[in-house]
Amino acid sequence: MNLNMHTVRSYLGQAAQTAKELSSQAAVAAKDLSFQVVGAKCLREYTVQGLTGSAGPSCMWKIFAARSRKEGVSNPSASVWILDKRSVTDASKGNPKIAEAFLQLCRKDAASLAKLKHPHVVRLLEPFEENRSQLVMVTEAVTASVADVLRMRKVSAVGSSVAGSLQLSELEIKHGFLQVADGLHFLHSQANQIHRGISPEAICITAGGAWKLAGFGFAMLAEFSNSNPAEAAFDYSDTSNCLAQSLRPGLSYTAPELVVGDQQSVGSLFSAADIFTLGIVMYEVIAGKQLLDVGQSIYDYRSKISAFQQVDLSAVSYELQTLLGPMLSLTPAARPSAISITGSQYFQGDVMLRALRFMDSMIQRDTMQKAAFLNDLTTFWHKFDDRVLRLKVLPHLLEEARSEQLQQLVLPLVIHILGKQDKQDFADTSAPALRTIFQSAKGDSLLLLVRCTPSLMKSMPRPFVTSMMLPLLLRAAQQGDPRCQDEMLKQLPTVAEQTEYTTLKSELLPRMHSLCLKTTSASVRVNSLTCMGRIAARLDEDEAGKMLQTASKVSAVDHTAPTVMCVLALGDAISKQYGLGIAAKEVLPLLTPLLVLPALSGPQFSQAMGMVKSILGQIESKRARELEVLDSAALSAVNTTRPSSNPSSLTGGMTSWDTSAMPYQAALGTRSPASTARLNPHPASQPSWHNSKPIAAVRDMPSSAGPSDPFAVLPATQAAKPSHEGGANDLLSGSLFGGLTSGPASTSYERPKPQAPHPGDQLANVMSNDRIDALFMDPSWTDPDLGGPARGMGMGQGGPPRLAQSSLPSMQSSAAADPFSQLSLSRCASGECNSGCLLINLPLLLRRSCGQACHFTGGSSSSALLSSASYL
């Protein structure tokens, strides 16, 4: 137990130290990056970004992400490899020969990459460059080396999240080693070389997930190695300098025949050394531990090699043990070739791996083989993990999607996998291939792409929506296929949301109008109108007017219910977006004739009427609010222009309620202080009205009655017919108080004595009561019809004055003598009301509590009713 705990502590300590070293290296690299790339000609057209990994002998090559600024590059992602000469000098501990030997090893590596061209060899993009301080080369985008993956595993074991992007599935690892075996087969059979340095530092993982060979500093021609076995082996006796140890492959990844003193006469089988080393690396990556953990100790190495035939391989699967046994044989002739490894049961027994393997060589297959494979792929593609789908499946499918014969099989898979990509990956890897497909697709393929517009847009950066999706939709509109046109119109509002207005106005809208007016397909016409309604919110009023013109032309010819309902919906959307002005002038004239078309069913007619009523209701509400504001402004203007006077002068010297008017207050109802304050906002300054000038101001003032007032809609100057039958519905609507200052003085009256109020006496005044109060309290007002001044008619806060019974006949006779007089009186038709009322030419409605009409006529007025129900 103590030994196990000690081992665990040691392991954790090493992992923590490794994490610390990686963090320190990244910080130093980021700090010195701007200095390191200064002056390199090969980097003039690249933007260097952050550190991603390391590779080469002792991982001295530092790999940085970069992006090309060249125009027309299909994939701008790249990697910049930088070797700092200062770090080499420091590692050599001042030994210039060792430092120069190491730099020469790195130069040879770069030169080999420039010569070797294979899908599983790292590809060099720019010529190798060396200056006084650094070695620089630019390659395809490389994420990391396998050594980085192994280190990140140790870091993640102690809780770090650094290795998140390097988490590899078992399928991806198997496929990676299969690709490395292919690379070795190319190297042995076609390049006629042996690598001699296969190790985790010499295998790189690209941004596309492919595993590729690098680190060719130890490579040599097979003929030379076979003719000079001693030259092919390495001397591991010198361990004095750590950089000197980097001048030969790591002892833990070296075949016995490549160690001086252990090599045998193997003839032409030196290539088998790469197979032995590949087996060592496979076990370490899959099992997670080294098979030959000997460091640089030649003694430990020989000790373990002597017992290597009994090595424990139980940490891996049985299929892999079956493969590793021959690969790790101490006899080079017993080891399988690289091509034999790819055909082993460990690789061929995995259906998913076989599918990836087939896609790697799909370009070499004929159309029938591809179609058969794609049919099978549709049944199990969902079993791949997302990383494999994005990195290993999608690129091959995009290549095959260019073939019109295979598009129907490939595009559904492509569209689904694209949804798993982030926007940056889409821009870097998928967009170039998709652009070509969008430009060539037609028929059913074009229909499928247009139908999947929302899915495609999820992975697209916004600029690609305009540069890719918009041309695709325009092509669909030009095809002449109603299916494509219908689908295009359905998806257009979604694309329009991310399209600039100028592009929308200049390219999309003209095409939409053309489709709507020229198509012979009813569905295309309906979808065009529907699309207009959905994008109306993004347009200006001029474009909305053009839409209404197009809708008017269509509705004039097509009277079918779907078209009519779409026109109605378009008009409703435009009226809501651009206000009631365009609704009243352009929308309603377009919509109302459609209501009488016989094509509309009952529910459709109800819906259409609802739309029209909604627009009319909005117009009515808005207009009512405007009129209310105007009335309020006019009333405020009149109130602010009234002259101020002493309240006592308005009541003929009375500073309180007139005792003679008290009975009438009880009948009319005394106002509360709150209501008085509301009707008269300036109680301390009651107005004094003189002669007819202020009366005319009241006459000309618009009514502020609300919509519920039955008289609010009648003009104040409308003359009603005189009533001679004592009817109850005649209306006094002549000039307001028009004859009180100019009529003949045919009637005189006495101020009536106080009498008990009738229970139903109550005045329903449509006009503001404080105006009438001020009029009757004005001591300077003289009514010639009443034959005397109105000084004794002070009403305080309201209530009409009573007339003496003796004055009624004279007033009636006066009315008979002058049918156009402004003041007349008649008894209640039922004879039950005995008290007289002063009746003046106001638009009042008066009724007695007995329910009978009190009829009177005067001038151009009709009638008035007293009512006990309300006092307005």
Tab-separated table of C-alpha atoms in Angstrom, residues 230-562:
chain	number	residue	atom	x	y	z
A	230	ALA	CA	26.563	0.286	-38.968
A	231	GLU	CA	25.708	3.695	-40.361
A	232	ALA	CA	22.001	3.039	-39.878
A	233	ALA	CA	22.356	2.385	-36.135
A	234	PHE	CA	22.599	4.975	-33.322
A	235	ASP	CA	25.100	5.231	-30.505
A	236	TYR	CA	23.386	5.767	-27.149
A	237	SER	CA	26.536	5.628	-25.035
A	238	ASP	CA	26.909	9.420	-24.677
A	239	THR	CA	24.414	10.791	-22.131
A	240	SER	CA	26.400	13.806	-20.942
A	241	ASN	CA	24.382	16.467	-22.776
A	242	CYS	CA	20.601	16.522	-22.973
A	243	LEU	CA	20.635	18.166	-26.402
A	244	ALA	CA	23.071	15.525	-27.591
A	245	GLN	CA	20.449	12.919	-26.701
A	246	SER	CA	18.103	14.675	-29.156
A	247	LEU	CA	20.543	13.937	-31.969
A	248	ARG	CA	19.229	10.362	-32.016
A	249	PRO	CA	15.709	8.900	-31.648
A	250	GLY	CA	14.344	8.314	-28.201
A	251	LEU	CA	15.593	5.022	-26.819
A	252	SER	CA	12.074	4.106	-25.700
A	253	TYR	CA	10.977	4.176	-29.386
A	254	THR	CA	13.915	2.480	-31.052
A	255	ALA	CA	14.054	-0.981	-32.579
A	256	PRO	CA	16.863	-3.270	-31.335
A	257	GLU	CA	18.546	-3.380	-34.738
A	258	LEU	CA	19.025	0.430	-34.652
A	259	VAL	CA	21.010	0.344	-31.407
A	260	VAL	CA	24.799	0.049	-31.806
A	261	GLY	CA	25.961	-3.368	-30.636
A	262	ASP	CA	22.528	-4.951	-30.915
A	263	GLN	CA	21.996	-4.806	-34.674
A	264	GLN	CA	21.939	-7.971	-36.725
A	265	SER	CA	22.667	-8.644	-40.333
A	266	VAL	CA	19.154	-8.065	-41.609
A	267	GLY	CA	19.776	-7.492	-45.256
A	268	SER	CA	16.998	-5.347	-46.767
A	269	LEU	CA	14.714	-5.476	-43.719
A	270	PHE	CA	15.701	-2.185	-42.099
A	271	SER	CA	12.209	-0.879	-42.952
A	272	ALA	CA	10.884	-3.267	-40.318
A	273	ALA	CA	12.401	-0.984	-37.672
A	274	ASP	CA	9.633	1.515	-38.402
A	275	ILE	CA	7.023	-1.226	-37.819
A	276	PHE	CA	8.517	-2.067	-34.410
A	277	THR	CA	8.507	1.584	-33.413
A	278	LEU	CA	4.919	2.040	-34.638
A	279	GLY	CA	3.824	-0.859	-32.402
A	280	ILE	CA	5.463	0.803	-29.390
A	281	VAL	CA	3.635	4.087	-30.064
A	282	MET	CA	0.286	2.332	-30.663
A	283	TYR	CA	0.451	0.571	-27.336
A	284	GLU	CA	1.350	3.759	-25.460
A	285	VAL	CA	-1.456	5.832	-26.993
A	286	ILE	CA	-4.160	3.169	-26.601
A	287	ALA	CA	-3.098	1.692	-23.246
A	288	GLY	CA	-1.987	5.000	-21.780
A	289	LYS	CA	1.451	3.827	-20.627
A	290	GLN	CA	4.874	3.224	-22.137
A	291	LEU	CA	5.898	-0.281	-23.097
A	292	LEU	CA	9.648	0.536	-22.919
A	293	ASP	CA	9.950	3.119	-20.177
A	294	VAL	CA	13.754	3.270	-20.101
A	295	GLY	CA	14.525	6.955	-20.572
A	296	GLN	CA	18.065	7.197	-21.998
A	297	SER	CA	19.498	4.221	-20.068
A	298	ILE	CA	20.967	1.709	-22.455
A	299	TYR	CA	21.309	-0.776	-19.618
A	300	ASP	CA	17.599	-0.698	-18.813
A	301	TYR	CA	16.788	-0.913	-22.483
A	302	ARG	CA	18.818	-4.099	-23.025
A	303	SER	CA	17.393	-5.597	-19.872
A	304	LYS	CA	13.818	-5.140	-21.013
A	305	ILE	CA	14.478	-6.146	-24.580
A	306	SER	CA	15.908	-9.477	-23.441
A	307	ALA	CA	12.574	-10.326	-21.832
A	308	PHE	CA	10.474	-8.612	-24.431
A	309	GLN	CA	8.926	-11.771	-25.808
A	310	GLN	CA	7.071	-12.206	-22.529
A	311	VAL	CA	5.864	-8.587	-22.339
A	312	ASP	CA	2.364	-8.103	-20.880
A	313	LEU	CA	-0.065	-6.664	-23.436
A	314	SER	CA	-3.256	-7.280	-21.455
A	315	ALA	CA	-3.976	-3.549	-21.185
A	316	VAL	CA	-5.309	-3.548	-24.776
A	317	SER	CA	-7.975	-5.546	-26.574
A	318	TYR	CA	-7.395	-9.060	-27.859
A	319	GLU	CA	-7.569	-7.932	-31.487
A	320	LEU	CA	-4.822	-5.377	-30.857
A	321	GLN	CA	-2.714	-7.919	-28.966
A	322	THR	CA	-2.946	-10.163	-32.008
A	323	LEU	CA	-1.615	-7.357	-34.174
A	324	LEU	CA	1.061	-6.043	-31.768
A	325	GLY	CA	2.621	-9.452	-31.186
A	326	PRO	CA	4.150	-9.731	-34.664
A	327	MET	CA	4.887	-5.994	-34.850
A	328	LEU	CA	6.986	-6.161	-31.663
A	329	SER	CA	8.917	-9.228	-32.663
A	330	LEU	CA	12.663	-8.999	-32.020
A	331	THR	CA	13.218	-10.607	-35.412
A	332	PRO	CA	12.727	-7.948	-38.115
A	333	ALA	CA	11.782	-10.509	-40.729
A	334	ALA	CA	8.839	-11.654	-38.617
A	335	ARG	CA	7.270	-8.244	-38.521
A	336	PRO	CA	4.433	-7.473	-40.945
A	337	SER	CA	4.736	-4.820	-43.612
A	338	ALA	CA	2.866	-1.558	-43.399
A	339	ILE	CA	0.283	-2.628	-45.950
A	340	SER	CA	-0.315	-5.868	-44.017
A	341	ILE	CA	-1.085	-3.853	-40.880
A	342	THR	CA	-3.885	-1.969	-42.659
A	343	GLY	CA	-5.518	-5.265	-43.583
A	344	SER	CA	-5.414	-6.809	-40.102
A	345	GLN	CA	-8.563	-7.867	-38.280
A	346	TYR	CA	-8.074	-5.118	-35.720
A	347	PHE	CA	-8.762	-2.547	-38.421
A	348	GLN	CA	-10.952	-4.464	-40.858
A	349	GLY	CA	-13.334	-5.790	-38.231
A	350	ASP	CA	-14.584	-2.309	-37.339
A	351	VAL	CA	-17.392	-1.278	-39.716
A	352	MET	CA	-17.171	2.372	-38.724
A	353	LEU	CA	-13.440	2.380	-39.375
A	354	ARG	CA	-13.949	0.690	-42.713
A	355	ALA	CA	-16.376	3.466	-43.673
A	356	LEU	CA	-13.784	6.102	-42.817
A	357	ARG	CA	-11.192	4.108	-44.712
A	358	PHE	CA	-13.450	3.960	-47.770
A	359	MET	CA	-14.008	7.722	-47.659
A	360	ASP	CA	-10.240	8.297	-47.561
A	361	SER	CA	-10.007	6.591	-50.957
A	362	MET	CA	-13.432	7.597	-52.313
A	363	ILE	CA	-11.898	9.767	-54.983
A	364	GLN	CA	-10.537	6.603	-56.592
A	365	ARG	CA	-13.920	4.829	-56.681
A	366	ASP	CA	-16.406	4.819	-59.545
A	367	THR	CA	-19.911	6.300	-59.323
A	368	MET	CA	-21.636	2.965	-58.719
A	369	GLN	CA	-19.374	2.138	-55.776
A	370	LYS	CA	-19.860	5.577	-54.310
A	371	ALA	CA	-23.639	5.394	-54.630
A	372	ALA	CA	-23.721	1.962	-52.965
A	373	PHE	CA	-21.565	3.205	-50.092
A	374	LEU	CA	-23.639	6.356	-49.591
A	375	ASN	CA	-26.822	4.315	-49.457
A	376	ASP	CA	-25.312	2.214	-46.675
A	377	LEU	CA	-23.895	5.284	-44.914
A	378	THR	CA	-27.378	6.726	-44.444
A	379	THR	CA	-28.183	3.805	-42.133
A	380	PHE	CA	-25.347	4.197	-39.615
A	381	TRP	CA	-23.832	7.675	-39.986
A	382	HIS	CA	-25.509	8.787	-36.731
A	383	LYS	CA	-23.234	6.377	-34.805
A	384	PHE	CA	-20.196	8.575	-35.471
A	385	ASP	CA	-19.367	11.089	-32.768
A	386	ASP	CA	-19.602	14.777	-33.623
A	387	ARG	CA	-15.872	15.327	-33.924
A	388	VAL	CA	-15.469	12.467	-36.402
A	389	LEU	CA	-18.454	13.710	-38.404
A	390	ARG	CA	-17.103	17.237	-38.640
A	391	LEU	CA	-13.459	16.396	-39.274
A	392	LYS	CA	-13.397	13.079	-41.082
A	393	VAL	CA	-16.786	12.590	-42.770
A	394	LEU	CA	-17.923	16.040	-43.875
A	395	PRO	CA	-14.889	16.968	-46.037
A	396	HIS	CA	-15.252	13.845	-48.162
A	397	LEU	CA	-19.007	14.313	-48.548
A	398	LEU	CA	-18.535	17.897	-49.671
A	399	GLU	CA	-16.175	16.698	-52.381
A	400	GLU	CA	-18.716	14.169	-53.648
A	401	ALA	CA	-21.576	16.691	-53.464
A	402	ARG	CA	-20.126	18.404	-56.511
A	403	SER	CA	-21.291	15.460	-58.610
A	404	GLU	CA	-24.853	15.983	-59.836
A	405	GLN	CA	-25.391	12.221	-59.857
A	406	LEU	CA	-24.667	11.904	-56.134
A	407	GLN	CA	-26.109	15.144	-54.781
A	408	GLN	CA	-29.429	13.625	-53.807
A	409	LEU	CA	-27.617	11.073	-51.624
A	410	VAL	CA	-24.936	13.366	-50.231
A	411	LEU	CA	-26.697	16.667	-49.529
A	412	PRO	CA	-29.019	15.451	-46.731
A	413	LEU	CA	-26.004	14.141	-44.807
A	414	VAL	CA	-24.000	17.294	-45.520
A	415	ILE	CA	-26.743	19.600	-44.284
A	416	HIS	CA	-27.157	17.642	-41.070
A	417	ILE	CA	-23.430	17.581	-40.285
A	418	LEU	CA	-23.078	21.284	-41.054
A	419	GLY	CA	-25.374	21.949	-38.121
A	420	LYS	CA	-22.652	20.580	-35.821
A	421	GLN	CA	-20.010	23.002	-37.077
A	422	ASP	CA	-19.256	26.334	-35.485
A	423	LYS	CA	-19.187	29.440	-37.644
A	424	GLN	CA	-15.397	29.649	-37.863
A	425	ASP	CA	-15.059	26.032	-39.038
A	426	PHE	CA	-17.768	26.667	-41.598
A	427	ALA	CA	-15.960	29.695	-42.962
A	428	ASP	CA	-12.605	27.904	-43.106
A	429	THR	CA	-13.472	24.420	-44.346
A	430	SER	CA	-17.044	24.104	-45.615
A	431	ALA	CA	-17.833	27.433	-47.269
A	432	PRO	CA	-15.480	27.055	-50.278
A	433	ALA	CA	-16.916	23.679	-51.257
A	434	LEU	CA	-20.517	24.734	-50.592
A	435	ARG	CA	-20.156	27.836	-52.712
A	436	THR	CA	-19.362	25.682	-55.731
A	437	ILE	CA	-22.297	23.393	-54.987
A	438	PHE	CA	-24.709	26.324	-54.625
A	439	GLN	CA	-23.627	27.686	-57.994
A	440	SER	CA	-24.207	24.412	-59.839
A	441	ALA	CA	-27.195	22.836	-58.080
A	442	LYS	CA	-30.452	22.615	-59.996
A	443	GLY	CA	-33.672	20.642	-60.022
A	444	ASP	CA	-34.279	18.518	-56.959
A	445	SER	CA	-30.879	19.367	-55.505
A	446	LEU	CA	-31.621	23.068	-55.674
A	447	LEU	CA	-35.041	22.481	-54.137
A	448	LEU	CA	-33.451	20.570	-51.261
A	449	LEU	CA	-30.897	23.305	-50.573
A	450	VAL	CA	-33.549	26.026	-50.587
A	451	ARG	CA	-35.802	23.987	-48.335
A	452	CYS	CA	-32.959	23.570	-45.835
A	453	THR	CA	-32.133	27.284	-45.723
A	454	PRO	CA	-32.785	27.660	-41.943
A	455	SER	CA	-30.458	24.751	-41.130
A	456	LEU	CA	-27.709	26.108	-43.354
A	457	MET	CA	-27.986	29.609	-41.910
A	458	LYS	CA	-27.411	28.375	-38.350
A	459	SER	CA	-23.777	27.584	-39.144
A	460	MET	CA	-23.120	30.548	-41.435
A	461	PRO	CA	-21.522	33.800	-40.351
A	462	ARG	CA	-23.726	36.699	-41.392
A	463	PRO	CA	-21.621	37.801	-44.395
A	464	PHE	CA	-22.021	34.327	-45.907
A	465	VAL	CA	-25.813	34.662	-45.793
A	466	THR	CA	-25.601	37.531	-48.267
A	467	SER	CA	-22.818	36.062	-50.389
A	468	MET	CA	-24.121	32.470	-50.534
A	469	MET	CA	-27.776	32.090	-49.526
A	470	LEU	CA	-29.076	35.129	-51.368
A	471	PRO	CA	-27.653	34.062	-54.763
A	472	LEU	CA	-29.020	30.580	-54.121
A	473	LEU	CA	-32.557	31.945	-53.624
A	474	LEU	CA	-32.279	34.141	-56.704
A	475	ARG	CA	-31.228	31.118	-58.753
A	476	ALA	CA	-34.264	29.279	-57.452
A	477	ALA	CA	-36.492	32.142	-58.599
A	478	GLN	CA	-34.961	32.040	-62.078
A	479	GLN	CA	-35.293	28.297	-62.582
A	480	GLY	CA	-38.919	28.449	-63.695
A	481	ASP	CA	-39.767	25.503	-61.478
A	482	PRO	CA	-42.832	26.444	-59.372
A	483	ARG	CA	-41.631	24.114	-56.603
A	484	CYS	CA	-38.350	25.998	-56.259
A	485	GLN	CA	-40.112	29.349	-56.519
A	486	ASP	CA	-42.626	28.408	-53.833
A	487	GLU	CA	-39.884	27.245	-51.486
A	488	MET	CA	-37.792	30.309	-52.236
A	489	LEU	CA	-40.670	32.617	-51.288
A	490	LYS	CA	-41.236	30.707	-48.063
A	491	GLN	CA	-37.585	31.046	-47.027
A	492	LEU	CA	-37.022	34.587	-48.273
A	493	PRO	CA	-38.269	36.368	-45.096
A	494	THR	CA	-35.739	34.415	-43.032
A	495	VAL	CA	-32.881	35.481	-45.303
A	496	ALA	CA	-34.204	39.051	-45.517
A	497	GLU	CA	-33.777	39.467	-41.768
A	498	GLN	CA	-29.991	39.176	-42.180
A	499	THR	CA	-29.737	41.004	-45.502
A	500	GLU	CA	-28.855	44.668	-45.852
A	501	TYR	CA	-31.743	46.888	-46.855
A	502	THR	CA	-30.095	48.130	-50.044
A	503	THR	CA	-29.566	44.552	-51.237
A	504	LEU	CA	-33.094	43.616	-50.265
A	505	LYS	CA	-34.528	46.580	-52.172
A	506	SER	CA	-32.402	46.250	-55.297
A	507	GLU	CA	-32.283	42.475	-55.776
A	508	LEU	CA	-35.008	40.633	-53.890
A	509	LEU	CA	-38.036	42.903	-54.127
A	510	PRO	CA	-37.999	43.327	-57.933
A	511	ARG	CA	-37.784	39.571	-58.329
A	512	MET	CA	-40.700	39.129	-55.933
A	513	HIS	CA	-42.924	41.615	-57.803
A	514	SER	CA	-42.043	39.949	-61.090
A	515	LEU	CA	-42.953	36.510	-59.779
A	516	CYS	CA	-46.251	37.750	-58.382
A	517	LEU	CA	-47.355	39.429	-61.605
A	518	LYS	CA	-45.982	37.055	-64.237
A	519	THR	CA	-46.407	33.590	-62.735
A	520	THR	CA	-49.141	31.261	-63.880
A	521	SER	CA	-48.991	29.275	-60.636
A	522	ALA	CA	-51.581	30.208	-58.036
A	523	SER	CA	-49.385	28.949	-55.219
A	524	VAL	CA	-46.460	31.133	-56.338
A	525	ARG	CA	-48.788	34.144	-56.488
A	526	VAL	CA	-50.159	33.476	-53.019
A	527	ASN	CA	-46.701	32.884	-51.550
A	528	SER	CA	-45.459	36.103	-53.141
A	529	LEU	CA	-48.189	38.118	-51.421
A	530	THR	CA	-47.551	36.273	-48.167
A	531	CYS	CA	-43.834	37.018	-48.404
A	532	MET	CA	-44.563	40.705	-48.990
A	533	GLY	CA	-46.638	40.835	-45.846
A	534	ARG	CA	-43.912	39.157	-43.785
A	535	ILE	CA	-41.131	41.525	-44.874
A	536	ALA	CA	-43.264	44.718	-44.895
A	537	ALA	CA	-41.835	45.718	-41.529
A	538	ARG	CA	-38.352	46.138	-43.049
A	539	LEU	CA	-39.414	48.371	-45.946
A	540	ASP	CA	-40.037	52.084	-46.294
A	541	GLU	CA	-43.398	53.599	-47.203
A	542	ASP	CA	-42.550	53.890	-50.906
A	543	GLU	CA	-41.868	50.179	-51.166
A	544	ALA	CA	-45.055	49.490	-49.220
A	545	GLY	CA	-46.949	51.534	-51.799
A	546	LYS	CA	-45.414	49.452	-54.599
A	547	MET	CA	-46.563	46.315	-52.797
A	548	LEU	CA	-50.118	47.687	-52.660
A	549	GLN	CA	-49.969	48.463	-56.371
A	550	THR	CA	-48.878	44.908	-57.121
A	551	ALA	CA	-51.627	43.535	-54.875
A	552	SER	CA	-54.180	45.740	-56.627
A	553	LYS	CA	-53.142	44.423	-60.053
A	554	VAL	CA	-53.302	40.832	-58.844
A	555	SER	CA	-56.674	41.182	-57.094
A	556	ALA	CA	-58.162	42.809	-60.163
A	557	VAL	CA	-57.581	39.596	-62.116
A	558	ASP	CA	-57.446	36.814	-59.512
A	559	HIS	CA	-60.616	36.692	-57.390
A	560	THR	CA	-59.903	33.360	-55.727
A	561	ALA	CA	-60.242	33.156	-51.983
A	562	PRO	CA	-56.534	32.481	-51.188
